[in-house]
Every structure is written in C-alpha cells, then in structure tokens.
Short mmCIF file of C-alpha atoms in Angstrom, two decimals:
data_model
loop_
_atom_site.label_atom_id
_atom_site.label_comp_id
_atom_site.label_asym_id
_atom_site.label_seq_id
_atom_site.Cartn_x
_atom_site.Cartn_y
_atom_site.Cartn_z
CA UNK A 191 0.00 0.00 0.00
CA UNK A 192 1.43 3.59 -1.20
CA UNK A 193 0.15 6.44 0.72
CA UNK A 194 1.23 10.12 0.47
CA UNK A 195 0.50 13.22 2.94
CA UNK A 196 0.56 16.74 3.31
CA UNK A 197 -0.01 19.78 5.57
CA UNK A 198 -3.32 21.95 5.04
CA UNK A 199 -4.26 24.28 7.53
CA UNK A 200 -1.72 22.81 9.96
CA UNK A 201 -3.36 18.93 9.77
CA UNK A 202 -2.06 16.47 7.92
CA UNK A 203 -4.30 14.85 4.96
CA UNK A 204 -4.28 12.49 2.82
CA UNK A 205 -3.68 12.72 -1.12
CA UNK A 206 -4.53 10.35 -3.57
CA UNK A 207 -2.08 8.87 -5.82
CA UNK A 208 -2.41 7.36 -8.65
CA UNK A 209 0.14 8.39 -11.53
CA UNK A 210 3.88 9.61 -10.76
CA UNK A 211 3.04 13.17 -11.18
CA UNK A 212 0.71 12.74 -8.04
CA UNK A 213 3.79 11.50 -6.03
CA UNK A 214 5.83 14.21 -7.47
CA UNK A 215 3.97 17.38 -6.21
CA UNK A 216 6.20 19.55 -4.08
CA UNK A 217 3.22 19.47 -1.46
CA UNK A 218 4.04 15.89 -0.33
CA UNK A 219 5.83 15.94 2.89
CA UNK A 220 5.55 11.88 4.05
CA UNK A 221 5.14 8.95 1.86
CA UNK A 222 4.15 6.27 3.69
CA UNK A 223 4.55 2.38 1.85
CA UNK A 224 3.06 -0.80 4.03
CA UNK A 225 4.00 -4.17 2.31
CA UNK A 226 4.24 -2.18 -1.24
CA UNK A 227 4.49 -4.44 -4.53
CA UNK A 228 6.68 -4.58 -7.06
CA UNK A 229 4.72 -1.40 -8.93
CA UNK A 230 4.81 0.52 -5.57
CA UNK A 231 8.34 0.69 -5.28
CA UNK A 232 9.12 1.23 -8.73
CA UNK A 233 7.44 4.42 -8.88
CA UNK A 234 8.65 5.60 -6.05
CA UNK A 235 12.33 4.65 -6.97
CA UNK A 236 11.58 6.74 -9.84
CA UNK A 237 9.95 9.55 -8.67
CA UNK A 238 12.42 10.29 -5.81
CA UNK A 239 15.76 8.41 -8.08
CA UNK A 240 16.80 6.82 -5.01
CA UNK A 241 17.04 2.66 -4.12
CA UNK A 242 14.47 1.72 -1.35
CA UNK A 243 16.04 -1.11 0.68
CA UNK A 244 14.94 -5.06 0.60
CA UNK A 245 13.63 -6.88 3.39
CA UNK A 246 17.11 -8.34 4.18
CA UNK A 247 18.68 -5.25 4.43
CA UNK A 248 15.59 -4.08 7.06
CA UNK A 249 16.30 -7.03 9.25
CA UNK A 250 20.65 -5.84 9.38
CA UNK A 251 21.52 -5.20 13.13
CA UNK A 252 24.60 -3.90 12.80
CA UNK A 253 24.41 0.31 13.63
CA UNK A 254 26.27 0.81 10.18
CA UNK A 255 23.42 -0.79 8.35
CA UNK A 256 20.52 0.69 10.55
CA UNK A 257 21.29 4.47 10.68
CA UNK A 258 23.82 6.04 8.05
CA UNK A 259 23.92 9.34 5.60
CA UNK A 260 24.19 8.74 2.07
CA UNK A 261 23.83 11.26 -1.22
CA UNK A 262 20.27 10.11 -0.57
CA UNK A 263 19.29 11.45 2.78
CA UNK A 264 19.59 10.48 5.78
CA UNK A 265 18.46 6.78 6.67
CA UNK A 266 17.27 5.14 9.90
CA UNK A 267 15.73 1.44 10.73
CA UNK A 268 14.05 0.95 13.76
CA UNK A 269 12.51 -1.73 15.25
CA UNK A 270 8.59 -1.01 16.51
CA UNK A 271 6.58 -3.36 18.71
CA UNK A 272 3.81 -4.93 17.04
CA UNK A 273 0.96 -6.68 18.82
CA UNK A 274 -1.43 -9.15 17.65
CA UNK A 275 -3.94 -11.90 18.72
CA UNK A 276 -0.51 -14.11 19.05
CA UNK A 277 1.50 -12.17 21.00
CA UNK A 278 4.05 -9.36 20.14
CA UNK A 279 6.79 -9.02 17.97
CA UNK A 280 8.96 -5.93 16.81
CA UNK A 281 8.82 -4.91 12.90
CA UNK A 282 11.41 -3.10 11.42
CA UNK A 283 10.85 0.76 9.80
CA UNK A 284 12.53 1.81 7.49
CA UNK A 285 13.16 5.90 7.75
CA UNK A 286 14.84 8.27 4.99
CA UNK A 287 14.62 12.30 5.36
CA UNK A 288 15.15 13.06 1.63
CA UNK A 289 15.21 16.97 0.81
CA UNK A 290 12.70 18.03 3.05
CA UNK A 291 10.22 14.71 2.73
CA UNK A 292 10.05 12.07 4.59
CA UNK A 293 9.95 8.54 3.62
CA UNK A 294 8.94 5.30 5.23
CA UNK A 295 8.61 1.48 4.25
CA UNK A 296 7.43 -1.34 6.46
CA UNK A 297 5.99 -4.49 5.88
CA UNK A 298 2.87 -4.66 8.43
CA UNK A 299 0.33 -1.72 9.15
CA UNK A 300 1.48 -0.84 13.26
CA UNK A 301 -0.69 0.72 15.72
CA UNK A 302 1.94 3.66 16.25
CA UNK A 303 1.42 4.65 12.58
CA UNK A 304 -2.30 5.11 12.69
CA UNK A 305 -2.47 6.50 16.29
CA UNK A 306 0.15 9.25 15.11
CA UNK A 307 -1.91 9.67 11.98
CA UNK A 308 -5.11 10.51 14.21
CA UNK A 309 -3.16 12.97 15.91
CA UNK A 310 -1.72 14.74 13.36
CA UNK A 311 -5.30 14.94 11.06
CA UNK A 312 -7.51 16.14 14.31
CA UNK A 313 -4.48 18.42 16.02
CA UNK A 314 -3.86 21.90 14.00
CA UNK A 315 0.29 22.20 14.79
CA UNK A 316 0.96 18.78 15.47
CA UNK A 317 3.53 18.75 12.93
CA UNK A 318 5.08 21.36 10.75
CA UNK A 319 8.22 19.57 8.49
CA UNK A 320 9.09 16.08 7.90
CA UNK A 321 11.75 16.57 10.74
CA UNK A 322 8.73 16.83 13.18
CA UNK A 323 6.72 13.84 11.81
CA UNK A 324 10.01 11.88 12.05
CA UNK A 325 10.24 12.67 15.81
CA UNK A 326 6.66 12.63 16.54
CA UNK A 327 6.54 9.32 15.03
CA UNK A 328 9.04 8.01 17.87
CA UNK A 329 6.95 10.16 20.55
CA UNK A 330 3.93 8.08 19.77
CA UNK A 331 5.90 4.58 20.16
CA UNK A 332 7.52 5.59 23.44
CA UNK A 333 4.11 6.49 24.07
CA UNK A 334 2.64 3.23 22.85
CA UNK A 335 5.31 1.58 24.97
CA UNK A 336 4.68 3.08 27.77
CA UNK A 337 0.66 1.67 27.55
CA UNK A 338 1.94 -1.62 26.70
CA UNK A 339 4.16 -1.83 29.51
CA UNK A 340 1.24 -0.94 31.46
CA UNK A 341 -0.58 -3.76 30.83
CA UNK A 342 2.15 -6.04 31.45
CA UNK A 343 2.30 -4.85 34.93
CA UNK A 344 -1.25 -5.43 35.25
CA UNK A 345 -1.26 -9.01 33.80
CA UNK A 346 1.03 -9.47 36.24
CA UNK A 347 -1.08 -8.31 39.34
CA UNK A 348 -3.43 -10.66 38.33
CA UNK A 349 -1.17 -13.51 38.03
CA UNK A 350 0.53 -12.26 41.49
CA UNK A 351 -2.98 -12.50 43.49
CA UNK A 352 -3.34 -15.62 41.73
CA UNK A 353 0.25 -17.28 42.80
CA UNK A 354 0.14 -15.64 46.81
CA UNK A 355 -3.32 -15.92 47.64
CA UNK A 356 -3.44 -18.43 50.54
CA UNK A 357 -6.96 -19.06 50.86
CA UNK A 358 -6.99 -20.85 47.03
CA UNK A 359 -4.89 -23.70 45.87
CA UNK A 360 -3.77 -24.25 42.58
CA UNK A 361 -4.45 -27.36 40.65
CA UNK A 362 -1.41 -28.73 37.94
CA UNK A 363 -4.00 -27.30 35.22
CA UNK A 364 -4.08 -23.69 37.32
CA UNK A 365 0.03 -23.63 37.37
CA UNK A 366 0.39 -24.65 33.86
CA UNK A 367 -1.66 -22.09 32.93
CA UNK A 368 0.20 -19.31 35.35
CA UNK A 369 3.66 -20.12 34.16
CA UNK A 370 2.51 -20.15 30.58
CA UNK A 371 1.06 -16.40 31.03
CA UNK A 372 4.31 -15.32 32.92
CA UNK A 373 6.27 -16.55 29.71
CA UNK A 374 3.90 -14.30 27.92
CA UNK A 375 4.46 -11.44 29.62
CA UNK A 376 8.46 -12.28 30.02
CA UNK A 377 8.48 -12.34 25.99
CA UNK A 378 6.62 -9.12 25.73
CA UNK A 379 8.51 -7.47 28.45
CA UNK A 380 11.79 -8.35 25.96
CA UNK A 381 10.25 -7.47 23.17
CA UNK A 382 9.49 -3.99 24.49
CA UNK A 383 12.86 -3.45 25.97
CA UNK A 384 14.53 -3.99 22.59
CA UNK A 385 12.47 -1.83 21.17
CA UNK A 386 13.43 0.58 23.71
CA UNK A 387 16.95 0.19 23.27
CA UNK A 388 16.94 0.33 19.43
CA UNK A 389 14.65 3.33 19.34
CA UNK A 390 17.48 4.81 21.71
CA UNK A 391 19.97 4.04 19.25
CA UNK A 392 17.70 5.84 16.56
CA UNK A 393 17.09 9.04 18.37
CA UNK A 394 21.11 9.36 19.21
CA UNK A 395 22.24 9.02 15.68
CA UNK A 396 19.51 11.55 14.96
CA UNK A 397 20.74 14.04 17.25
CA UNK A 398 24.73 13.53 16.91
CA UNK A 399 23.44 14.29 12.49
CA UNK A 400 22.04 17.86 13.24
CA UNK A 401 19.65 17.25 10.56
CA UNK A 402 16.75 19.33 13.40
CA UNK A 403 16.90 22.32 14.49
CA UNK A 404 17.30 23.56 18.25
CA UNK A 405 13.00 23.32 19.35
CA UNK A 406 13.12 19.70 17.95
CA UNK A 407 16.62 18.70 19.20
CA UNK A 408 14.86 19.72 22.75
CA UNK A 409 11.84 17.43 21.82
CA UNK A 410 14.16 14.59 21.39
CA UNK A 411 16.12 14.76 24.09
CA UNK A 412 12.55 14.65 26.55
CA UNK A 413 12.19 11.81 24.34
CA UNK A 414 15.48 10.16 25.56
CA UNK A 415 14.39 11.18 28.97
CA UNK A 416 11.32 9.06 28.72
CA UNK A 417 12.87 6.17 26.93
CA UNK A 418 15.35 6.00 30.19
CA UNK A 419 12.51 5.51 32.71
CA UNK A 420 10.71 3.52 30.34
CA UNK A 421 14.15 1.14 30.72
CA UNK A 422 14.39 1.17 34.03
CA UNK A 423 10.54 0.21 34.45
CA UNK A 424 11.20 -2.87 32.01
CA UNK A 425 13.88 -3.76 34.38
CA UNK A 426 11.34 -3.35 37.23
CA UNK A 427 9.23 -6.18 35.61
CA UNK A 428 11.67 -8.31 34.45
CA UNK A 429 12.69 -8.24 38.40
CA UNK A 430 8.95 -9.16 39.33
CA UNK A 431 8.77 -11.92 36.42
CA UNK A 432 11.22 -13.97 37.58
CA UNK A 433 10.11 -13.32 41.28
CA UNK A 434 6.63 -14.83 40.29
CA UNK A 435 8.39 -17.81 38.05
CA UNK A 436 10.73 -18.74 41.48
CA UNK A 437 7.32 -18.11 43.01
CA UNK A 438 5.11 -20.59 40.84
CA UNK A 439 7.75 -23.14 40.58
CA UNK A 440 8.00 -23.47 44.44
CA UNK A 441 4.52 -24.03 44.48
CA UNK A 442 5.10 -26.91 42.11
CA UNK A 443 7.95 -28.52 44.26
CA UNK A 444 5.61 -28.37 47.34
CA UNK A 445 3.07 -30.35 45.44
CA UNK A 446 5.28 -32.97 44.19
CA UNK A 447 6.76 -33.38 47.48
CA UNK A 448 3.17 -33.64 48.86
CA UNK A 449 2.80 -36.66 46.08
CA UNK A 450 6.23 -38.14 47.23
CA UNK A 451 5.70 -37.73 50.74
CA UNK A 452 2.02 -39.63 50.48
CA UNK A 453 3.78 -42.49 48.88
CA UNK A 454 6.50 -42.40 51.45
CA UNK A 455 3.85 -42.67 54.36
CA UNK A 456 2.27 -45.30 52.68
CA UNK A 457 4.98 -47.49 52.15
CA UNK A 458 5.87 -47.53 55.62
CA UNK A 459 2.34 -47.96 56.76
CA UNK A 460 1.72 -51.26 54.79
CA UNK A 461 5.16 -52.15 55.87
CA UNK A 462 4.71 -53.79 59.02
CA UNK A 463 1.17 -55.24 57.85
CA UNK A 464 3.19 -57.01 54.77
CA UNK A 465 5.76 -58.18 57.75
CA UNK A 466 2.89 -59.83 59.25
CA UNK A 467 1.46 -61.42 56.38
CA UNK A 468 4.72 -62.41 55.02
CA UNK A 469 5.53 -64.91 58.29
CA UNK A 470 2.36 -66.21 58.59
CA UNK A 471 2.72 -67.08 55.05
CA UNK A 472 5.43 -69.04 55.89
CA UNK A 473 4.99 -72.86 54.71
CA UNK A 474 6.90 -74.76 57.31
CA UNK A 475 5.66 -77.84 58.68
CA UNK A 476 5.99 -77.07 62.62
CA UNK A 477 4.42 -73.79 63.21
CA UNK A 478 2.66 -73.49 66.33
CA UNK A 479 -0.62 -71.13 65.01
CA UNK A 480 -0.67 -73.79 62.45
CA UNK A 481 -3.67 -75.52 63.46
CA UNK A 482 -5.08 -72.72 65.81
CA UNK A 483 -8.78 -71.79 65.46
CA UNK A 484 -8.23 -68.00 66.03
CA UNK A 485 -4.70 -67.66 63.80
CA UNK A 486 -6.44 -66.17 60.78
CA UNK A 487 -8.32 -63.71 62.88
CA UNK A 488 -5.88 -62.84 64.86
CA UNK A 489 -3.47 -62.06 61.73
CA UNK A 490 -6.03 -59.77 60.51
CA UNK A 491 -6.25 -58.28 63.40
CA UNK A 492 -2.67 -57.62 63.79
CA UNK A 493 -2.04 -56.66 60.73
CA UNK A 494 -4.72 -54.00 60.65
CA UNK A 495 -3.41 -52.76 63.92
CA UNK A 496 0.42 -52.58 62.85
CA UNK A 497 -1.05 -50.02 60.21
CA UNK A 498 -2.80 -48.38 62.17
CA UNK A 499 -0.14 -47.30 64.44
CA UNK A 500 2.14 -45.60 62.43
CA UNK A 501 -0.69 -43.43 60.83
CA UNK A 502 -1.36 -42.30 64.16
CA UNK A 503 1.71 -41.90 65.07
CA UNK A 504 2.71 -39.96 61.50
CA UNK A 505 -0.70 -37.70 62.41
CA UNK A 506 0.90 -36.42 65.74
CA UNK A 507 3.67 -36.23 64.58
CA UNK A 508 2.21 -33.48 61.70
CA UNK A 509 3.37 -35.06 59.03
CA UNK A 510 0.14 -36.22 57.50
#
C-alpha cells in the first residue's frame, strides 16, 4: 500500500495517488509504503531516483546498516513493537529524510502509525516539516510503549494474586496455565525493551546528524528522557517476572513433594502389615498357630493394627 500526505491548515491529509506526477507534487511531505508491490516501489524509486532497501537489508543489526547518511538522505531502521492476537513481535521501519520529505517502508500496518496519523489529522500544529513527523513518530511509540508496559504490569497483578493468595490452591491445570502467562508477559517485556533500546539508538544518531533544528533537538532529548525511565521500568518487571516464576515453581515442588511424601507414608504404613502377612505365610511344617482356630483372625487383626499405628503416630507427629 502507497500512501502520500501533506499539511493543510496545519493537519495532515491524505492525497490520492495514482500516476507519478501525483507523487511528485512539491506538497508531499511523508510517503508512507506498508508491504508495497513490485509497482509501488518502482514508482517511487523513480519519482524520488533513489534505491528503497529489501527486506534483508531491514532485518541488518549492525548500527552501520541501521542508521547512516548517504547522497540520498539520511536513513534510519528501527525496530517497533507490534501486537497481535498471538503475542508481540517488533517490525522493522525503514526511515529516509530526503530533501525536506520524509519517507517510510514497512511491511505490516502498526498501531503507532495510525495512532500518530489521528493525531496529526484532528491536532492543528501537530507537525510542521518532515523533521517533526520523524520525531513525533518516535513520541507516539515511546508512548505506545509506555501503555503496553502498562498492561504487562497489570497481567502481572493478576497472576501475582493468583500465585500468593493463601486461601486458594492451585491445581497442575491452574500452574500450567500461570507459568505459561508469565512466559507471555516475560516475551513481551523483551520485546518492548529492545524496542526501547533500538529506538534509543535511533534518536542518538539523529541528534549527533544535526539534521533538526534547536525546538526539535529539545523534543528529542525529553524523548530520551522518557525512553530512560521507560528502561528502568522494564527492568522493574523483568525483576517481578522472575520473582513470580521462582514463586510458581515453588509451588510446584511443594506439590510434588506432597505426592512423594504420600507415597513415602504409605509405604511404611503397609510395611509392618506385609511383615505380618509375610511370616504367617510361611509354609513350614511345625508352626505353632498352624492348626489354631483364632490364627487367621488374629493375623487380621494384627495386621490392621500394625497399620494403624504408624498413621497415628505420622498424624501427631504433623506429618500427614
């Protein structure tokens, strides 16, 4: 999808485009591609003469590869979180200032994108130069961090009230299900905290180019501010994940023990019993309770009372 913008009356709209000379109008300050085809790129390779990078070359890690200046402009990719029904993942964006516009490729529509969008069509003076929808781009993500972080947190709550609440025990299905939503949250805590990181790496090659002028260079810099709590708060969960995970899997010990100490009880209960049993099953001919009337009885008897008495004695003792 190829998508082009402009300012009227300080809000940024919308203009169709259909033909290169649509693309080409001096108007057009951000050209916006999501997943474009073949055709897509072609016309905007030759609209703007420059080479729009492949998919490989998004996915690069290396700082030379993700922010650089060429005769082309200046060029920045940055990871942004992306969350769906499956969980979250972070999709590379593709950035180039060229002569006053601003360019960007990506291969899935993200909710940054059409939040700042909303902004910047309902807000006269949200943005005034391609510098500014550069940065406000990154204000809305540290933004949409922020919220997602947020919900971690609360996920976690829940899970928390869940694992330390005394007055409920979990069943193996209840703390398969808790560690399996404290993975979730582990993986979207990472996710956001690389994110973070990257999008700190962005905003520092930005303001060691000099490519904005003093009002935004302040702008990023609160940025920078933010992304540094931000940080420090994704450290703050990470600490409370693996509290919860030491947490759950405790939980889990002290139920297996439970299942080994039951069968440890109960061997030694039928222990002496099986003693009893196993000498009066004795086939010797002289045995004196041989022929006696009572001997089966009695056997029973003592058999059921040599179990008994360790269960008591186990149940005093606390142990059962």
């Amino acid at each position: 999808m190829l998508a082009a913008f402009a300012l009227a009356h300080g809000r940024l709209v919308h203009l169709p485009v259909q033909t290169a000379a649509d693309l080409a109008r001096p108007e057009v300050m951000w050209v916006d591609l999501v997943d474009p085809s073949d055709d897509e790129r072609a016309l905007v390779q030759s609209v703007f003469r420059l080479e729009l990078p492949e998919d490989e070359e998004l996915e690069d890690i290396e700082e030379s590869a993700r922010c650089y200046v060429d005769d082309a402009g200046l060029h920045i990719n940055s990871y942004f979180l992306h969350q769906n029904s499956e969980g979250a993942d972070n999709v590379t964006v593709s950035f180039l200032l060229n002569e006053g516009r601003l360019l960007t490729m990506r291969q899935e529509e993200l909710a940054v994108f059409r939040l700042f969008r909303l902004r910047a069509r309902v807000q006269p003076g949200f943005v005034g130069s391609a510098e500014d929808i550069l940065l406000s781009i990154y204000e809305v993500a540290v933004e949409y961090d922020a919220d997602v972080l947020e919900g971690v947190y609360s996920a976690l709550e829940k899970v928390s009230s869940r694992v330390l609440n005394r007055e409920t025990e979990m069943n193996d299905a209840a703390m398969a299900e808790t560690v399996a939503d404290i993975a979730q949250q582990e993986d979207v805590n990472g996710k956001v905290r690389l994110d973070l990181m990257d999008t700190r790496r962005a905003l520092s090659f930005l303001l060691r180019s000099r490519v904005i002028g003093r009002e935004q260079e302040g702008n990023l810099r609160e940025i920078l501010r933010d992304l540094e709590s931000l940080n420090n708060h994704t450290g703050f969960l990470f600490d409370k994940i693996n509290f919860l995970m030491d947490a759950v899997m405790g939980l889990i010990n002290l139920s297996q023990n439970k299942i080994i100490k039951i069968f440890s009880i109960a061997s030694v209960v039928f222990l002496p019993p099986t003693m009893i049993a196993s000498v009066y099953g004795m086939n010797f001919g002289v045995m004196p309770e041989l022929k006696w009337e009572l001997g089966y009885p009695f056997a029973i008897l003592l058999m059921l009372l040599s179990g008994i008495a360790p269960y008591v004695f186990f149940k005093k003792k606390g142990w059962l």
